[in-house]
Tab-separated table of C-alpha atoms and ligand atoms in Angstrom:
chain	number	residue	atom	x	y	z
W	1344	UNK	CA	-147.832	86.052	-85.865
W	1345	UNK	CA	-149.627	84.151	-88.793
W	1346	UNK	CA	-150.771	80.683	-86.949
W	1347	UNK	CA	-151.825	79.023	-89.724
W	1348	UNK	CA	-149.966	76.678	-92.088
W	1349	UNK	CA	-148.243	78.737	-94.479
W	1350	UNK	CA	-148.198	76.626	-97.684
W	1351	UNK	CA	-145.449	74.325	-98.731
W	1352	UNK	CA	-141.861	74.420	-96.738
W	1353	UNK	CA	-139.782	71.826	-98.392
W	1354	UNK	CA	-140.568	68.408	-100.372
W	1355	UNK	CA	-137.663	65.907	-100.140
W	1356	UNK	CA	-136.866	63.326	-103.183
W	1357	UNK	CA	-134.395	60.140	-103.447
W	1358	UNK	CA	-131.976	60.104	-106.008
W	1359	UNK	CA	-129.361	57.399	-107.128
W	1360	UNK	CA	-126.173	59.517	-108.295
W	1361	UNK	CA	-124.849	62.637	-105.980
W	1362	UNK	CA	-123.260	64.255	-109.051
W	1363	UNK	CA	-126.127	63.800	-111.223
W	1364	UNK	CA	-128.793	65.056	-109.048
W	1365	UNK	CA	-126.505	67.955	-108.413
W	1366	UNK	CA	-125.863	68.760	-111.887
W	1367	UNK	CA	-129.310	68.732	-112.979
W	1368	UNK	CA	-130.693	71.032	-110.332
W	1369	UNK	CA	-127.780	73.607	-110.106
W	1370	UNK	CA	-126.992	73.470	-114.190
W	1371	UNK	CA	-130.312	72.696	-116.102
W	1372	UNK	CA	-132.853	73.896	-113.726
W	1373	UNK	CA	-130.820	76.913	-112.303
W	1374	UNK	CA	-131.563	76.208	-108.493
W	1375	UNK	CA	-129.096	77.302	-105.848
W	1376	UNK	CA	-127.711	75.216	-103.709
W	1377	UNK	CA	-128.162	76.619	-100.034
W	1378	UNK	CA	-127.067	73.939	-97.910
W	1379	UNK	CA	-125.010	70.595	-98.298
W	1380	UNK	CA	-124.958	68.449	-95.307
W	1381	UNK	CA	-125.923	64.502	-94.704
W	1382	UNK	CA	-128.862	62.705	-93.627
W	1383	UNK	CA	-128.945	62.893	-90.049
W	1384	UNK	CA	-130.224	59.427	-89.759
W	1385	UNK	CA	-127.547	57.915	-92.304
W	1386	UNK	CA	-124.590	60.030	-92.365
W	1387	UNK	CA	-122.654	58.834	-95.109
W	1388	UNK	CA	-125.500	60.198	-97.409
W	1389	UNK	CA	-125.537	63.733	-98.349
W	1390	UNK	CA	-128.427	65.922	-98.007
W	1391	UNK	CA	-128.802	68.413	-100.759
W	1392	UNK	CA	-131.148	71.461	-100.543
W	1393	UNK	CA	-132.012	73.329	-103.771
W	1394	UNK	CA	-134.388	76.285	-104.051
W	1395	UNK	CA	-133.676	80.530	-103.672
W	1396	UNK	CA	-131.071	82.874	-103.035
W	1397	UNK	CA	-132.431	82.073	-99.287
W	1398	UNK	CA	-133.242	78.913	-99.258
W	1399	UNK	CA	-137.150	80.469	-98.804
W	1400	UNK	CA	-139.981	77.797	-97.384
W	1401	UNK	CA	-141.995	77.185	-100.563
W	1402	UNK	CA	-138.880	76.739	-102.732
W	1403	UNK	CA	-137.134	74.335	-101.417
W	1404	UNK	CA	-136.621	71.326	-103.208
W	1405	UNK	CA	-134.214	68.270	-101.159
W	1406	UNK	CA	-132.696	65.112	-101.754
W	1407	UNK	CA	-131.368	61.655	-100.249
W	1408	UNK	CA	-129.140	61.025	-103.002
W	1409	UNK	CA	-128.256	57.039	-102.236
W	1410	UNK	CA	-125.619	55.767	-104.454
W	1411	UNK	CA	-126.956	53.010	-106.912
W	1412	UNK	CA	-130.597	52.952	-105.141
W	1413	UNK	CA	-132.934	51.143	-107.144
W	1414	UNK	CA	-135.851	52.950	-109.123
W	1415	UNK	CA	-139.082	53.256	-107.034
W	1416	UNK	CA	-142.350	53.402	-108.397
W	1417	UNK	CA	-144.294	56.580	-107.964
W	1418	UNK	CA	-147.991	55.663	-107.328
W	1419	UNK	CA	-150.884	56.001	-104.525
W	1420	UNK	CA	-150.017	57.157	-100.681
W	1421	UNK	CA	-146.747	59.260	-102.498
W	1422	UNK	CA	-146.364	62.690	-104.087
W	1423	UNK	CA	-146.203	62.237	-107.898
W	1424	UNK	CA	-145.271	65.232	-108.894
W	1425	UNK	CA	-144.052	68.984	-108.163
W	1426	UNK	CA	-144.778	71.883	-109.704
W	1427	UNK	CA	-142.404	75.103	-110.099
W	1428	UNK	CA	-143.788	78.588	-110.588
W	1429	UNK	CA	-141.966	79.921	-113.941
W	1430	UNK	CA	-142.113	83.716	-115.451
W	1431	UNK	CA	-145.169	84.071	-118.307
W	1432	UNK	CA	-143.607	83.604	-121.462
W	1433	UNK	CA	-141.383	81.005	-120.237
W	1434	UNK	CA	-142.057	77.884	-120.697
W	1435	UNK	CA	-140.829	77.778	-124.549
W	1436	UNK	CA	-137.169	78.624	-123.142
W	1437	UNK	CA	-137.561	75.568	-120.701
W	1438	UNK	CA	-138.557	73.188	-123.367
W	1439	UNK	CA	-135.711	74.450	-125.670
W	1440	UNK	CA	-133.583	73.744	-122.779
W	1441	UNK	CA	-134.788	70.456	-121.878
W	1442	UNK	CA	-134.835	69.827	-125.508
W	1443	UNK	CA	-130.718	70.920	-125.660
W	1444	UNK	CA	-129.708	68.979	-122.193
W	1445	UNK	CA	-132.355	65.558	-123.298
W	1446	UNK	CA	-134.728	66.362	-120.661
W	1447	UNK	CA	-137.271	63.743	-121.110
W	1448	UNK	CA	-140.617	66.285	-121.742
W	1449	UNK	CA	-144.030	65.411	-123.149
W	1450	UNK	CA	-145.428	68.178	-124.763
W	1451	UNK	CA	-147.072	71.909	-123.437
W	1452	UNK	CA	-150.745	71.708	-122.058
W	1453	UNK	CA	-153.037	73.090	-119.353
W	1454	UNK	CA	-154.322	72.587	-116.335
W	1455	UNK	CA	-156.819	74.850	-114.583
W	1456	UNK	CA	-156.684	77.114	-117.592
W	1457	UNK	CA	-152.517	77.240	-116.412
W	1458	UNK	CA	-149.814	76.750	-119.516
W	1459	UNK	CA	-147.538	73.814	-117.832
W	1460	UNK	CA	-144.549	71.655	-118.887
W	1461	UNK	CA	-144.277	68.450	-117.335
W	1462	UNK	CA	-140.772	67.171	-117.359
W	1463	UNK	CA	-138.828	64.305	-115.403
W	1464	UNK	CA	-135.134	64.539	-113.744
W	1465	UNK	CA	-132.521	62.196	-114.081
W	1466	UNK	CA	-133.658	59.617	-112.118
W	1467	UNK	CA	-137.483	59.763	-113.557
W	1468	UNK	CA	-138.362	62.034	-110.890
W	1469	UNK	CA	-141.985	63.998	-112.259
W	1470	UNK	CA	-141.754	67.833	-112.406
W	1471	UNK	CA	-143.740	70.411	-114.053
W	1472	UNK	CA	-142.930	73.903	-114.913
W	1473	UNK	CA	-146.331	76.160	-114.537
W	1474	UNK	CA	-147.153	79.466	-115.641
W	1475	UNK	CA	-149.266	80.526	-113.356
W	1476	UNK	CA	-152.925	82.645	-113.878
W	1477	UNK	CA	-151.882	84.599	-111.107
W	1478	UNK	CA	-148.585	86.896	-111.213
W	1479	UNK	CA	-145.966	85.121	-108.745
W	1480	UNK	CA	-143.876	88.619	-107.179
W	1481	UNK	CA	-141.012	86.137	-105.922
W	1482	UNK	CA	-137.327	86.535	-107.223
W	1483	UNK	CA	-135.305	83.068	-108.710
W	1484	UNK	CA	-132.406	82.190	-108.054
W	1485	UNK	CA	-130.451	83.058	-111.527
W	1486	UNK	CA	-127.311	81.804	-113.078
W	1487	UNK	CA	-125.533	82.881	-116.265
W	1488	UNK	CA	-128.132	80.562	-118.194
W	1489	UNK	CA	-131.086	80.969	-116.569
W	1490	UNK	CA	-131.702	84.668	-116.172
W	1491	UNK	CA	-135.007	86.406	-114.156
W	1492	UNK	CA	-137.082	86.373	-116.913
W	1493	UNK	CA	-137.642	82.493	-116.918
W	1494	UNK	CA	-136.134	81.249	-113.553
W	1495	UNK	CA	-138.254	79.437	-111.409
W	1496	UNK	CA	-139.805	81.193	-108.541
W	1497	UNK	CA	-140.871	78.499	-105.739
W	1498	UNK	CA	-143.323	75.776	-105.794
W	1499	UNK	CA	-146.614	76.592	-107.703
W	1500	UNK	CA	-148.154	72.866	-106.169
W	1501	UNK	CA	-147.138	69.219	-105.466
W	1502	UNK	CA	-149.771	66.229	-106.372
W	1503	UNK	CA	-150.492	63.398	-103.714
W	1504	UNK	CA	-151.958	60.112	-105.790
W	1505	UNK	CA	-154.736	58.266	-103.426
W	1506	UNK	CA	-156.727	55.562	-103.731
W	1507	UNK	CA	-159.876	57.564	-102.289
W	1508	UNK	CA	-159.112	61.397	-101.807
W	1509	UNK	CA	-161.495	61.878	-98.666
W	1510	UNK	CA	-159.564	60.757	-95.766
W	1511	UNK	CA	-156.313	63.378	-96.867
W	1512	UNK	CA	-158.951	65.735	-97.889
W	1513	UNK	CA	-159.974	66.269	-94.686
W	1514	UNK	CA	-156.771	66.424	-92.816
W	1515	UNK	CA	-156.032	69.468	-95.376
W	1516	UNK	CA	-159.356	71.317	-94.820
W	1517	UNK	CA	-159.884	70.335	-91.499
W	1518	UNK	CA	-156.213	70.981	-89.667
W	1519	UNK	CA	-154.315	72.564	-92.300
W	1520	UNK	CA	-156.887	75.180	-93.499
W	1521	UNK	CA	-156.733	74.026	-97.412
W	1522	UNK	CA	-160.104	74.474	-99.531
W	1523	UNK	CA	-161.446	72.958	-102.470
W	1524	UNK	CA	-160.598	75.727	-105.209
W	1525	UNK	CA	-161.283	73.368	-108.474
W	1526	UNK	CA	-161.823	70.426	-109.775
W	1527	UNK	CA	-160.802	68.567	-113.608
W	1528	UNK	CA	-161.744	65.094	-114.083
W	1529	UNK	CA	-160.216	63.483	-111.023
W	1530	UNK	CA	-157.962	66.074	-109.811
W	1531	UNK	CA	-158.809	68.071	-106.890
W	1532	UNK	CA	-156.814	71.283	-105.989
W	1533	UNK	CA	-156.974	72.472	-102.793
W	1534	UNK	CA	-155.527	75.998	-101.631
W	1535	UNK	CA	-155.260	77.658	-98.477
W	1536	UNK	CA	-155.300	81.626	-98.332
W	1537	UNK	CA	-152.456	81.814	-95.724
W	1538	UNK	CA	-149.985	82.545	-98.425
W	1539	UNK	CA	-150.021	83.973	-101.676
W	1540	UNK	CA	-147.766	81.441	-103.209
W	1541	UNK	CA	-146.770	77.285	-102.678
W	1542	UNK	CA	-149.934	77.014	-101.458
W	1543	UNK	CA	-151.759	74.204	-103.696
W	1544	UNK	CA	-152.288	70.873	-103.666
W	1545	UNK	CA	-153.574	69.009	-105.845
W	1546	UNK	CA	-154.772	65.625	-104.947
W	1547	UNK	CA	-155.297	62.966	-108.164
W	1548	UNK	CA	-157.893	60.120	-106.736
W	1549	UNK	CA	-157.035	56.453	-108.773
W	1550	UNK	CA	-158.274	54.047	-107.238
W	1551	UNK	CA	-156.918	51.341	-109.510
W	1552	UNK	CA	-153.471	53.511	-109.394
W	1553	UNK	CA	-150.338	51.525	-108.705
W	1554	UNK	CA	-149.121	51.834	-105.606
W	1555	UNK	CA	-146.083	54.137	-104.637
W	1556	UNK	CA	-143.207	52.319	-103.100
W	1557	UNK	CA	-140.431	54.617	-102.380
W	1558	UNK	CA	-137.032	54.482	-103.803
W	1559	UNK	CA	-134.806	56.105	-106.478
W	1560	UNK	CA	-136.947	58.905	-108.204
W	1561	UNK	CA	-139.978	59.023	-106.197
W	1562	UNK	CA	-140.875	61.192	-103.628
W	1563	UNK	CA	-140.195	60.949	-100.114
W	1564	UNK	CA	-142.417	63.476	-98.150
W	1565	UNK	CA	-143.791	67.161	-98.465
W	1566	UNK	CA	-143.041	69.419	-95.570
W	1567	UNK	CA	-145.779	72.061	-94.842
W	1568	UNK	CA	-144.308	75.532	-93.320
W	1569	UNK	CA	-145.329	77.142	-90.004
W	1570	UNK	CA	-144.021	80.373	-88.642
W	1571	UNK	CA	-141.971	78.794	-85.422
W	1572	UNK	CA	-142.140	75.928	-83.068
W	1573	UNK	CA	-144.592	76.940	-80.816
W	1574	UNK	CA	-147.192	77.291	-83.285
W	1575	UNK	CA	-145.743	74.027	-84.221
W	1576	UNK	CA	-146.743	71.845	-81.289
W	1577	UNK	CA	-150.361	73.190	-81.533
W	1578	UNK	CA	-150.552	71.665	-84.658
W	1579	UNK	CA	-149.131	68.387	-83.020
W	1580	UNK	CA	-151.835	68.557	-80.583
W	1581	UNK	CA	-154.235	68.593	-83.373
W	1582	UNK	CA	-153.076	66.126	-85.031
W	1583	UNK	CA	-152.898	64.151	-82.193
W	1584	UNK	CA	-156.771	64.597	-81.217
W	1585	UNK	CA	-157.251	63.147	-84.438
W	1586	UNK	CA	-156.315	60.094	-83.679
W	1587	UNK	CA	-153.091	60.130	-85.619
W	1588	UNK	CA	-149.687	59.098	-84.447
W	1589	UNK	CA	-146.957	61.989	-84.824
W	1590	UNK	CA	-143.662	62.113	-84.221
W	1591	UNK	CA	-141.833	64.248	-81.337
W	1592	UNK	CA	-140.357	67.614	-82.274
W	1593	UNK	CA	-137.240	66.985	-84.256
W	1594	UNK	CA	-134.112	69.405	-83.649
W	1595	UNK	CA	-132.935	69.519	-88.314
W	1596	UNK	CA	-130.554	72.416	-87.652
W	1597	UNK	CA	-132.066	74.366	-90.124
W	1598	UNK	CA	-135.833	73.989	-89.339
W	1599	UNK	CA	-137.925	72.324	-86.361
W	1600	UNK	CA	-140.110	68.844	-87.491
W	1601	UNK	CA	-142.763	66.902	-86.907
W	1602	UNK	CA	-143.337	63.847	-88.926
W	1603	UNK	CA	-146.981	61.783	-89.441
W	1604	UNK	CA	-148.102	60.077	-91.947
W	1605	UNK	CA	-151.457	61.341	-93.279
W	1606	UNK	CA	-154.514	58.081	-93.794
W	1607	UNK	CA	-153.704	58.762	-97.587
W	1608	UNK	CA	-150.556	57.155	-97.223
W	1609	UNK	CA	-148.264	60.308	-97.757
W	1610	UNK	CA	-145.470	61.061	-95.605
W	1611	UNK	CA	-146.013	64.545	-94.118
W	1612	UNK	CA	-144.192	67.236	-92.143
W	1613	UNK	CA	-144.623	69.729	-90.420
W	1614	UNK	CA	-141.436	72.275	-90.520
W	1615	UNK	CA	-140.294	76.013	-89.419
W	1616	UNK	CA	-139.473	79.136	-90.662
W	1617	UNK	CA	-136.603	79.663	-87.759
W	1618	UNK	CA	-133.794	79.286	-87.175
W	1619	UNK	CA	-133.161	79.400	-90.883
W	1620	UNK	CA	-130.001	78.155	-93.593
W	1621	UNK	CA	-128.040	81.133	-92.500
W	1622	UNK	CA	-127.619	79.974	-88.598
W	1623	UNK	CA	-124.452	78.138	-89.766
W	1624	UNK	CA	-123.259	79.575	-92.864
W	1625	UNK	CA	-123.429	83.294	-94.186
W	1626	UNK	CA	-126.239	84.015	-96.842
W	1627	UNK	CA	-123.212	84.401	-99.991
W	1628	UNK	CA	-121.609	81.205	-98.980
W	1629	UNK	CA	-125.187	79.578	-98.437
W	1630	UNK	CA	-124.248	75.536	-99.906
W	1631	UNK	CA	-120.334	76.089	-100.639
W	1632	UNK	CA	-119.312	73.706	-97.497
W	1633	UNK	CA	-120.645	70.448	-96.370
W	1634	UNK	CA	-121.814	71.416	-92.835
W	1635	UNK	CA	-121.883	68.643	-90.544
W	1636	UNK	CA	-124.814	68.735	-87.344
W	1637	UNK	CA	-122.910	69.109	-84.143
W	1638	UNK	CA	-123.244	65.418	-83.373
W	1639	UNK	CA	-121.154	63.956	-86.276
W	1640	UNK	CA	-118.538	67.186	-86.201
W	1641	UNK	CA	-116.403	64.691	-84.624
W	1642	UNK	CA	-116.457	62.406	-87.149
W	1643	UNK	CA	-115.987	64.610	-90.241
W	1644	UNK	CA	-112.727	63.310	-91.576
W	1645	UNK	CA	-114.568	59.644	-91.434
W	1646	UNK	CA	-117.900	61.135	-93.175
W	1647	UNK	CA	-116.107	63.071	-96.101
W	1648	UNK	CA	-113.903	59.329	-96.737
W	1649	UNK	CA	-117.065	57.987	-97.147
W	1650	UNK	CA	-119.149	61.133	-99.545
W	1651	UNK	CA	-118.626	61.085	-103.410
W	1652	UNK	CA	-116.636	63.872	-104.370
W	1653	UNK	CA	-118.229	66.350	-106.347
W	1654	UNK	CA	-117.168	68.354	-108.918
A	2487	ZN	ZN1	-138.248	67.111	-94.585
């Protein structure tokens, strides 16, 4: 059993419009929806998780879409961006695409000798398509417009903005098991070898940077992946002997967490491989239902009065 931490799991967004942020990940970007259910902590707000045919850790992409939330600003102590893996060759189909569906883009460039494609989503969310150096073996999700040869595979990387990139620095090399791979201008990419793939991070340093405040199209937090629980709670106790406040382990139906926030700012996770997105729904009919946690089962009638309808 692989006790490190095993890349990205999930990184979870706000967005203002339910059918909007629905449309634009299922339609334009091609992403599967494997689960609909709510935010456990608000109920009458859906939670939407995008990403593979299984819902894999390191391609899953969620949202809090809050009806008529105001715009947040993405800055310092906040993700600023993620980056999706796409096919070599690809990214001239994706800016046709965004060019066909008014995808705000800016235009193709490169980062770390990578071609990327930096994009935003309805609600001003920051994405970039990448193709990476290295060839990425996973299988997208595909959809009668977006076939293999240019679906996205996973995360390539996500960006934390800090005001000073030490303190989160160290929490990645020194309890995560990142390492500085490269450096351009102010942007530091860290990688850890415990995966092949979803497992970069870049941080940006600007220290005059605005700072984040979270809302409508900005990030809420990046969840890292771990094989199970146990190995889990050792990383709690690490974290812990750090000095750092964490939260108890958190039952999310499909995944265990922990939440702390790292000295950077950014809201972190910590999340599991089991039990999985098919321990409620089988793997073809992964996202076609809004499942309900046992707690608010009761109240489903009340919960689906209160959900926009989606078509
Ligand atoms: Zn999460």
């Amino acid at each position: 059993m692989n006790n490190n931490i095993l890349g990205l799991h999930h990184i979870t967004a706000i967005a203002a419009d339910a059918q909007r942020n629905y449309d634009f990940y299922t339609k334009v970007m091609g992403l599967r929806l494997v689960k609909k259910t709510v935010n456990f902590d608000d109920p009458g707000t859906y939670h939407f998780y995008f990403g593979d045919e299984h819902g894999t850790p390191g391609t899953i992409l969620t949202f809090f879409p809050w009806e008529n939330i105001s715009k947040g600003q993405a800055g310092t102590g906040m993700a600023t961006e993620i980056a999706y893996s796409v096919p070599q060759g690809s990214i001239e189909f994706w800016k046709e695409r965004f060019k066909k569906y008014n995808v705000p883009y800016t235009e193709v460039s490169e980062r770390f000798g990578e071609k990327i494609l930096s994009f935003t989503d309805p609600d001003g969310l920051q994405l970039t398509m990448v193709e990476p150096s290295k060839v990425d073996t996973r299988t997208g999700w595909t959809t009668a417009e977006v076939n293999k040869d240019v679906a996205t595979k996973g995360f390539h990387s996500t960006t934390l903005m800090l005001r000073s990139i030490e303190p989160t620095a160290k929490i990645l090399t020194d309890i995560f098991g990142y390492e500085l791979q490269s450096q351009e201008g102010n942007r530091y990419r860290f990688a850890t070898n415990a995966v092949e793939q979803a497992n970069l991070i870049d941080l940006l340093e600007a220290p005059d940077g605005p700072r984040g405040y979270n809302a409508g199209g900005t990030n809420h937090h990046v969840a890292f992946r771990v094989a199970d629980d146990n190995i889990q709670m050792e990383f709690r106790d690490k974290i812990l002997r750090k000095g750092l406040q964490i939260t108890p382990k958190i039952d999310r139906d499909y995944f265990y967490s922990l939440y702390f926030r790292e000295p950077g700012g950014v809201l972190f996770e910590i999340a599991t491989d089991n039990p999985g997105f098919t321990v409620d729904e089988p793997l073809e009919q992964l996202g076609t239902s809004l499942r309900l946690p046992k707690q608010y089962e009761p109240a489903r009638e009340e919960i689906e009065k209160v959900l926009p309808v989606l078509h």
